[in-house]
């Protein structure tokens, strides 16, 4: 089906408007981050990032976030692959009911469970630990990951799985050698989404680590905002610092991420 030049032009105009709508807030924050602070001379002030990093202690908070994100992403993706593979390619008694139990993790908001979770984790002595921050997020991410990868694995050709079984490959070997390599875009999309959700998580980190020693990047930014509520340049510089790891990760994985999102939409 051919697309006329007028329709193509209109498509680019609409996309340009939406891109501009999305970029204006980002460009505004970037411009504010390099603007002069109160009493400084006009010009480009890149030193705002250095000052924000030192005063806000973002090195420690972002290090905590990286550790939590590494735990959550690796654990959640591994468990999601196994669960999604089981639900997507195998038939066993109670699979449908068990799958809907997994989906409960998508339906129950964090605000409804965070307080009972805090008391449970405090009872076993896990509060103010990386496990207390990571475990609830792993459970939430596995619910989505199972749902996401089940659809991916169910779309795999049955003949391919049968051929692997005829060649003597067991379920785990089939997963590692055939199914997983063919699902790289979906897996990459899941990694990016879980990392983004974990990096931005505020409530769980706030409640599960009340001592403040394991303050994550969003909590560090909130604490920094409390100290510099009137200095927009430093606040914007801190916001850029906190968002930078997500931007870098997306830039490296954007091709697989976009491909995985498109494939997921088609499925």
PDB file of N, CA, C and O in Angstrom, residues 77-91 145-161 171 174-176 178-187 190 263-264 267:
ATOM      1  N   UNK A  77      14.881 -11.368  35.999  1.00  0.00           N
ATOM      2  CA  UNK A  77      14.934 -11.858  34.620  1.00  0.00           C
ATOM      3  C   UNK A  77      15.140 -13.368  34.592  1.00  0.00           C
ATOM      4  O   UNK A  77      14.494 -14.081  33.810  1.00  0.00           O
ATOM      5  N   UNK A  78      16.021 -13.881  35.439  1.00  0.00           N
ATOM      6  CA  UNK A  78      16.248 -15.330  35.476  1.00  0.00           C
ATOM      7  C   UNK A  78      14.980 -16.076  35.867  1.00  0.00           C
ATOM      8  O   UNK A  78      14.601 -17.069  35.218  1.00  0.00           O
ATOM      9  N   UNK A  79      14.292 -15.610  36.915  1.00  0.00           N
ATOM     10  CA  UNK A  79      13.060 -16.272  37.343  1.00  0.00           C
ATOM     11  C   UNK A  79      11.955 -16.117  36.308  1.00  0.00           C
ATOM     12  O   UNK A  79      11.161 -17.043  36.094  1.00  0.00           O
ATOM     13  N   UNK A  80      11.897 -14.962  35.667  1.00  0.00           N
ATOM     14  CA  UNK A  80      10.869 -14.734  34.651  1.00  0.00           C
ATOM     15  C   UNK A  80      11.082 -15.635  33.439  1.00  0.00           C
ATOM     16  O   UNK A  80      10.114 -16.123  32.841  1.00  0.00           O
ATOM     17  N   UNK A  81      12.339 -15.832  33.057  1.00  0.00           N
ATOM     18  CA  UNK A  81      12.629 -16.727  31.929  1.00  0.00           C
ATOM     19  C   UNK A  81      12.163 -18.140  32.241  1.00  0.00           C
ATOM     20  O   UNK A  81      11.509 -18.802  31.414  1.00  0.00           O
ATOM     21  N   UNK A  82      12.474 -18.621  33.432  1.00  0.00           N
ATOM     22  CA  UNK A  82      12.085 -19.982  33.802  1.00  0.00           C
ATOM     23  C   UNK A  82      10.569 -20.120  33.891  1.00  0.00           C
ATOM     24  O   UNK A  82       9.985 -21.077  33.361  1.00  0.00           O
ATOM     25  N   UNK A  83       9.917 -19.150  34.550  1.00  0.00           N
ATOM     26  CA  UNK A  83       8.460 -19.223  34.694  1.00  0.00           C
ATOM     27  C   UNK A  83       7.769 -19.027  33.350  1.00  0.00           C
ATOM     28  O   UNK A  83       6.813 -19.743  33.016  1.00  0.00           O
ATOM     29  N   UNK A  84       8.228 -18.054  32.574  1.00  0.00           N
ATOM     30  CA  UNK A  84       7.617 -17.827  31.267  1.00  0.00           C
ATOM     31  C   UNK A  84       7.792 -19.003  30.329  1.00  0.00           C
ATOM     32  O   UNK A  84       6.888 -19.331  29.544  1.00  0.00           O
ATOM     33  N   UNK A  85       8.941 -19.656  30.415  1.00  0.00           N
ATOM     34  CA  UNK A  85       9.191 -20.843  29.582  1.00  0.00           C
ATOM     35  C   UNK A  85       8.253 -21.981  29.975  1.00  0.00           C
ATOM     36  O   UNK A  85       7.711 -22.675  29.107  1.00  0.00           O
ATOM     37  N   UNK A  86       8.048 -22.154  31.271  1.00  0.00           N
ATOM     38  CA  UNK A  86       7.149 -23.215  31.727  1.00  0.00           C
ATOM     39  C   UNK A  86       5.711 -22.945  31.297  1.00  0.00           C
ATOM     40  O   UNK A  86       5.032 -23.832  30.756  1.00  0.00           O
ATOM     41  N   UNK A  87       5.243 -21.715  31.512  1.00  0.00           N
ATOM     42  CA  UNK A  87       3.861 -21.394  31.155  1.00  0.00           C
ATOM     43  C   UNK A  87       3.664 -21.295  29.643  1.00  0.00           C
ATOM     44  O   UNK A  87       2.560 -21.521  29.149  1.00  0.00           O
ATOM     45  N   UNK A  88       4.705 -20.932  28.927  1.00  0.00           N
ATOM     46  CA  UNK A  88       4.558 -20.720  27.496  1.00  0.00           C
ATOM     47  C   UNK A  88       4.721 -21.948  26.635  1.00  0.00           C
ATOM     48  O   UNK A  88       4.163 -22.014  25.533  1.00  0.00           O
ATOM     49  N   UNK A  89       5.467 -22.935  27.106  1.00  0.00           N
ATOM     50  CA  UNK A  89       5.763 -24.095  26.255  1.00  0.00           C
ATOM     51  C   UNK A  89       5.328 -25.428  26.857  1.00  0.00           C
ATOM     52  O   UNK A  89       5.367 -26.441  26.156  1.00  0.00           O
ATOM     53  N   UNK A  90       4.937 -25.445  28.117  1.00  0.00           N
ATOM     54  CA  UNK A  90       4.590 -26.706  28.767  1.00  0.00           C
ATOM     55  C   UNK A  90       3.124 -26.708  29.176  1.00  0.00           C
ATOM     56  O   UNK A  90       2.522 -25.659  29.403  1.00  0.00           O
ATOM     57  N   UNK A  91       2.565 -27.885  29.268  1.00  0.00           N
ATOM     58  CA  UNK A  91       1.195 -28.067  29.722  1.00  0.00           C
ATOM     59  C   UNK A  91       1.215 -28.955  30.956  1.00  0.00           C
ATOM     60  O   UNK A  91       1.710 -30.072  30.916  1.00  0.00           O
ATOM     61  N   UNK A 145       7.397  -9.958  34.243  1.00  0.00           N
ATOM     62  CA  UNK A 145       8.301 -10.708  33.384  1.00  0.00           C
ATOM     63  C   UNK A 145       7.712 -12.025  32.931  1.00  0.00           C
ATOM     64  O   UNK A 145       7.885 -12.435  31.767  1.00  0.00           O
ATOM     65  N   UNK A 146       7.008 -12.713  33.823  1.00  0.00           N
ATOM     66  CA  UNK A 146       6.368 -13.974  33.454  1.00  0.00           C
ATOM     67  C   UNK A 146       5.292 -13.737  32.394  1.00  0.00           C
ATOM     68  O   UNK A 146       5.190 -14.478  31.411  1.00  0.00           O
ATOM     69  N   UNK A 147       4.492 -12.704  32.596  1.00  0.00           N
ATOM     70  CA  UNK A 147       3.455 -12.357  31.632  1.00  0.00           C
ATOM     71  C   UNK A 147       4.067 -12.001  30.270  1.00  0.00           C
ATOM     72  O   UNK A 147       3.583 -12.427  29.220  1.00  0.00           O
ATOM     73  N   UNK A 148       5.142 -11.229  30.297  1.00  0.00           N
ATOM     74  CA  UNK A 148       5.787 -10.770  29.067  1.00  0.00           C
ATOM     75  C   UNK A 148       6.428 -11.924  28.292  1.00  0.00           C
ATOM     76  O   UNK A 148       6.241 -12.058  27.084  1.00  0.00           O
ATOM     77  N   UNK A 149       7.186 -12.767  28.997  1.00  0.00           N
ATOM     78  CA  UNK A 149       7.922 -13.833  28.321  1.00  0.00           C
ATOM     79  C   UNK A 149       7.026 -15.022  27.978  1.00  0.00           C
ATOM     80  O   UNK A 149       7.336 -15.769  27.035  1.00  0.00           O
ATOM     81  N   UNK A 150       5.953 -15.201  28.685  1.00  0.00           N
ATOM     82  CA  UNK A 150       5.009 -16.267  28.307  1.00  0.00           C
ATOM     83  C   UNK A 150       4.468 -16.011  26.904  1.00  0.00           C
ATOM     84  O   UNK A 150       4.392 -16.932  26.079  1.00  0.00           O
ATOM     85  N   UNK A 151       4.099 -14.756  26.625  1.00  0.00           N
ATOM     86  CA  UNK A 151       3.614 -14.419  25.288  1.00  0.00           C
ATOM     87  C   UNK A 151       4.709 -14.630  24.237  1.00  0.00           C
ATOM     88  O   UNK A 151       4.442 -15.103  23.128  1.00  0.00           O
ATOM     89  N   UNK A 152       5.951 -14.283  24.598  1.00  0.00           N
ATOM     90  CA  UNK A 152       7.070 -14.460  23.667  1.00  0.00           C
ATOM     91  C   UNK A 152       7.316 -15.935  23.379  1.00  0.00           C
ATOM     92  O   UNK A 152       7.461 -16.345  22.223  1.00  0.00           O
ATOM     93  N   UNK A 153       7.361 -16.748  24.414  1.00  0.00           N
ATOM     94  CA  UNK A 153       7.676 -18.162  24.229  1.00  0.00           C
ATOM     95  C   UNK A 153       6.526 -18.929  23.563  1.00  0.00           C
ATOM     96  O   UNK A 153       6.758 -19.906  22.843  1.00  0.00           O
ATOM     97  N   UNK A 154       5.287 -18.484  23.799  1.00  0.00           N
ATOM     98  CA  UNK A 154       4.158 -19.150  23.150  1.00  0.00           C
ATOM     99  C   UNK A 154       4.131 -18.889  21.651  1.00  0.00           C
ATOM    100  O   UNK A 154       3.517 -19.647  20.900  1.00  0.00           O
ATOM    101  N   UNK A 155       4.774 -17.806  21.227  1.00  0.00           N
ATOM    102  CA  UNK A 155       4.807 -17.499  19.794  1.00  0.00           C
ATOM    103  C   UNK A 155       5.890 -18.271  19.060  1.00  0.00           C
ATOM    104  O   UNK A 155       5.962 -18.205  17.828  1.00  0.00           O
ATOM    105  N   UNK A 156       6.741 -18.994  19.788  1.00  0.00           N
ATOM    106  CA  UNK A 156       7.784 -19.791  19.141  1.00  0.00           C
ATOM    107  C   UNK A 156       7.144 -20.933  18.347  1.00  0.00           C
ATOM    108  O   UNK A 156       6.166 -21.540  18.799  1.00  0.00           O
ATOM    109  N   UNK A 157       7.670 -21.248  17.163  1.00  0.00           N
ATOM    110  CA  UNK A 157       7.116 -22.366  16.379  1.00  0.00           C
ATOM    111  C   UNK A 157       7.210 -23.679  17.147  1.00  0.00           C
ATOM    112  O   UNK A 157       8.277 -24.039  17.658  1.00  0.00           O
ATOM    113  N   UNK A 158       6.087 -24.371  17.217  1.00  0.00           N
ATOM    114  CA  UNK A 158       6.075 -25.655  17.928  1.00  0.00           C
ATOM    115  C   UNK A 158       7.004 -26.656  17.253  1.00  0.00           C
ATOM    116  O   UNK A 158       7.641 -27.483  17.908  1.00  0.00           O
ATOM    117  N   UNK A 159       7.100 -26.567  15.931  1.00  0.00           N
ATOM    118  CA  UNK A 159       7.968 -27.494  15.195  1.00  0.00           C
ATOM    119  C   UNK A 159       9.422 -27.349  15.615  1.00  0.00           C
ATOM    120  O   UNK A 159      10.179 -28.331  15.627  1.00  0.00           O
ATOM    121  N   UNK A 160       9.823 -26.130  15.982  1.00  0.00           N
ATOM    122  CA  UNK A 160      11.196 -25.906  16.416  1.00  0.00           C
ATOM    123  C   UNK A 160      11.467 -26.610  17.734  1.00  0.00           C
ATOM    124  O   UNK A 160      12.519 -27.240  17.923  1.00  0.00           O
ATOM    125  N   UNK A 161      10.525 -26.531  18.645  1.00  0.00           N
ATOM    126  CA  UNK A 161      10.680 -27.198  19.938  1.00  0.00           C
ATOM    127  C   UNK A 161      10.622 -28.713  19.773  1.00  0.00           C
ATOM    128  O   UNK A 161      11.363 -29.451  20.442  1.00  0.00           O
ATOM    129  N   UNK A 171      14.553 -29.955  28.249  1.00  0.00           N
ATOM    130  CA  UNK A 171      13.907 -28.639  28.374  1.00  0.00           C
ATOM    131  C   UNK A 171      14.896 -27.512  28.642  1.00  0.00           C
ATOM    132  O   UNK A 171      14.795 -26.430  28.043  1.00  0.00           O
ATOM    133  N   UNK A 174      17.054 -26.822  25.553  1.00  0.00           N
ATOM    134  CA  UNK A 174      16.237 -26.146  24.541  1.00  0.00           C
ATOM    135  C   UNK A 174      16.072 -24.675  24.878  1.00  0.00           C
ATOM    136  O   UNK A 174      16.135 -23.812  23.987  1.00  0.00           O
ATOM    137  N   UNK A 175      15.870 -24.391  26.152  1.00  0.00           N
ATOM    138  CA  UNK A 175      15.720 -22.997  26.574  1.00  0.00           C
ATOM    139  C   UNK A 175      16.998 -22.207  26.327  1.00  0.00           C
ATOM    140  O   UNK A 175      16.950 -21.102  25.768  1.00  0.00           O
ATOM    141  N   UNK A 176      18.135 -22.760  26.713  1.00  0.00           N
ATOM    142  CA  UNK A 176      19.390 -22.018  26.635  1.00  0.00           C
ATOM    143  C   UNK A 176      19.937 -21.926  25.218  1.00  0.00           C
ATOM    144  O   UNK A 176      20.553 -20.920  24.855  1.00  0.00           O
ATOM    145  N   UNK A 178      18.115 -22.593  22.166  1.00  0.00           N
ATOM    146  CA  UNK A 178      17.189 -22.271  21.076  1.00  0.00           C
ATOM    147  C   UNK A 178      16.240 -21.131  21.446  1.00  0.00           C
ATOM    148  O   UNK A 178      16.167 -20.114  20.749  1.00  0.00           O
ATOM    149  N   UNK A 179      15.523 -21.292  22.534  1.00  0.00           N
ATOM    150  CA  UNK A 179      14.458 -20.341  22.866  1.00  0.00           C
ATOM    151  C   UNK A 179      15.031 -18.990  23.288  1.00  0.00           C
ATOM    152  O   UNK A 179      14.607 -17.938  22.784  1.00  0.00           O
ATOM    153  N   UNK A 180      15.988 -18.993  24.212  1.00  0.00           N
ATOM    154  CA  UNK A 180      16.544 -17.734  24.704  1.00  0.00           C
ATOM    155  C   UNK A 180      17.261 -16.927  23.619  1.00  0.00           C
ATOM    156  O   UNK A 180      17.028 -15.715  23.493  1.00  0.00           O
ATOM    157  N   UNK A 181      18.132 -17.533  22.797  1.00  0.00           N
ATOM    158  CA  UNK A 181      18.766 -16.740  21.733  1.00  0.00           C
ATOM    159  C   UNK A 181      17.776 -16.138  20.752  1.00  0.00           C
ATOM    160  O   UNK A 181      18.015 -15.057  20.211  1.00  0.00           O
ATOM    161  N   UNK A 182      16.666 -16.828  20.507  1.00  0.00           N
ATOM    162  CA  UNK A 182      15.664 -16.293  19.587  1.00  0.00           C
ATOM    163  C   UNK A 182      14.798 -15.220  20.226  1.00  0.00           C
ATOM    164  O   UNK A 182      14.009 -14.577  19.533  1.00  0.00           O
ATOM    165  N   UNK A 183      14.939 -15.014  21.528  1.00  0.00           N
ATOM    166  CA  UNK A 183      14.095 -14.054  22.255  1.00  0.00           C
ATOM    167  C   UNK A 183      14.899 -12.887  22.813  1.00  0.00           C
ATOM    168  O   UNK A 183      14.481 -12.253  23.783  1.00  0.00           O
ATOM    169  N   UNK A 184      16.048 -12.604  22.201  1.00  0.00           N
ATOM    170  CA  UNK A 184      16.905 -11.527  22.708  1.00  0.00           C
ATOM    171  C   UNK A 184      16.198 -10.179  22.767  1.00  0.00           C
ATOM    172  O   UNK A 184      16.317  -9.457  23.764  1.00  0.00           O
ATOM    173  N   UNK A 185      15.432  -9.760  21.750  1.00  0.00           N
ATOM    174  CA  UNK A 185      14.742  -8.460  21.864  1.00  0.00           C
ATOM    175  C   UNK A 185      13.778  -8.396  23.045  1.00  0.00           C
ATOM    176  O   UNK A 185      13.737  -7.386  23.763  1.00  0.00           O
ATOM    177  N   UNK A 186      13.014  -9.458  23.255  1.00  0.00           N
ATOM    178  CA  UNK A 186      12.076  -9.470  24.381  1.00  0.00           C
ATOM    179  C   UNK A 186      12.814  -9.456  25.717  1.00  0.00           C
ATOM    180  O   UNK A 186      12.413  -8.763  26.665  1.00  0.00           O
ATOM    181  N   UNK A 187      13.912 -10.195  25.806  1.00  0.00           N
ATOM    182  CA  UNK A 187      14.701 -10.216  27.038  1.00  0.00           C
ATOM    183  C   UNK A 187      15.349  -8.859  27.299  1.00  0.00           C
ATOM    184  O   UNK A 187      15.397  -8.391  28.437  1.00  0.00           O
ATOM    185  N   UNK A 190      12.788  -6.490  28.606  1.00  0.00           N
ATOM    186  CA  UNK A 190      12.504  -6.779  30.012  1.00  0.00           C
ATOM    187  C   UNK A 190      13.611  -6.243  30.915  1.00  0.00           C
ATOM    188  O   UNK A 190      13.335  -5.668  31.975  1.00  0.00           O
ATOM    189  N   UNK A 263       7.566  -6.166  18.659  1.00  0.00           N
ATOM    190  CA  UNK A 263       7.163  -7.564  18.593  1.00  0.00           C
ATOM    191  C   UNK A 263       6.105  -7.881  19.636  1.00  0.00           C
ATOM    192  O   UNK A 263       5.155  -8.598  19.382  1.00  0.00           O
ATOM    193  N   UNK A 264       6.271  -7.299  20.835  1.00  0.00           N
ATOM    194  CA  UNK A 264       5.279  -7.504  21.875  1.00  0.00           C
ATOM    195  C   UNK A 264       3.937  -6.907  21.506  1.00  0.00           C
ATOM    196  O   UNK A 264       2.876  -7.474  21.800  1.00  0.00           O
ATOM    197  N   UNK A 267       2.269  -9.264  19.032  1.00  0.00           N
ATOM    198  CA  UNK A 267       1.744 -10.465  19.674  1.00  0.00           C
ATOM    199  C   UNK A 267       0.495 -10.162  20.461  1.00  0.00           C
ATOM    200  O   UNK A 267      -0.382 -10.993  20.620  1.00  0.00           O
TER     201      UNK A 267
END
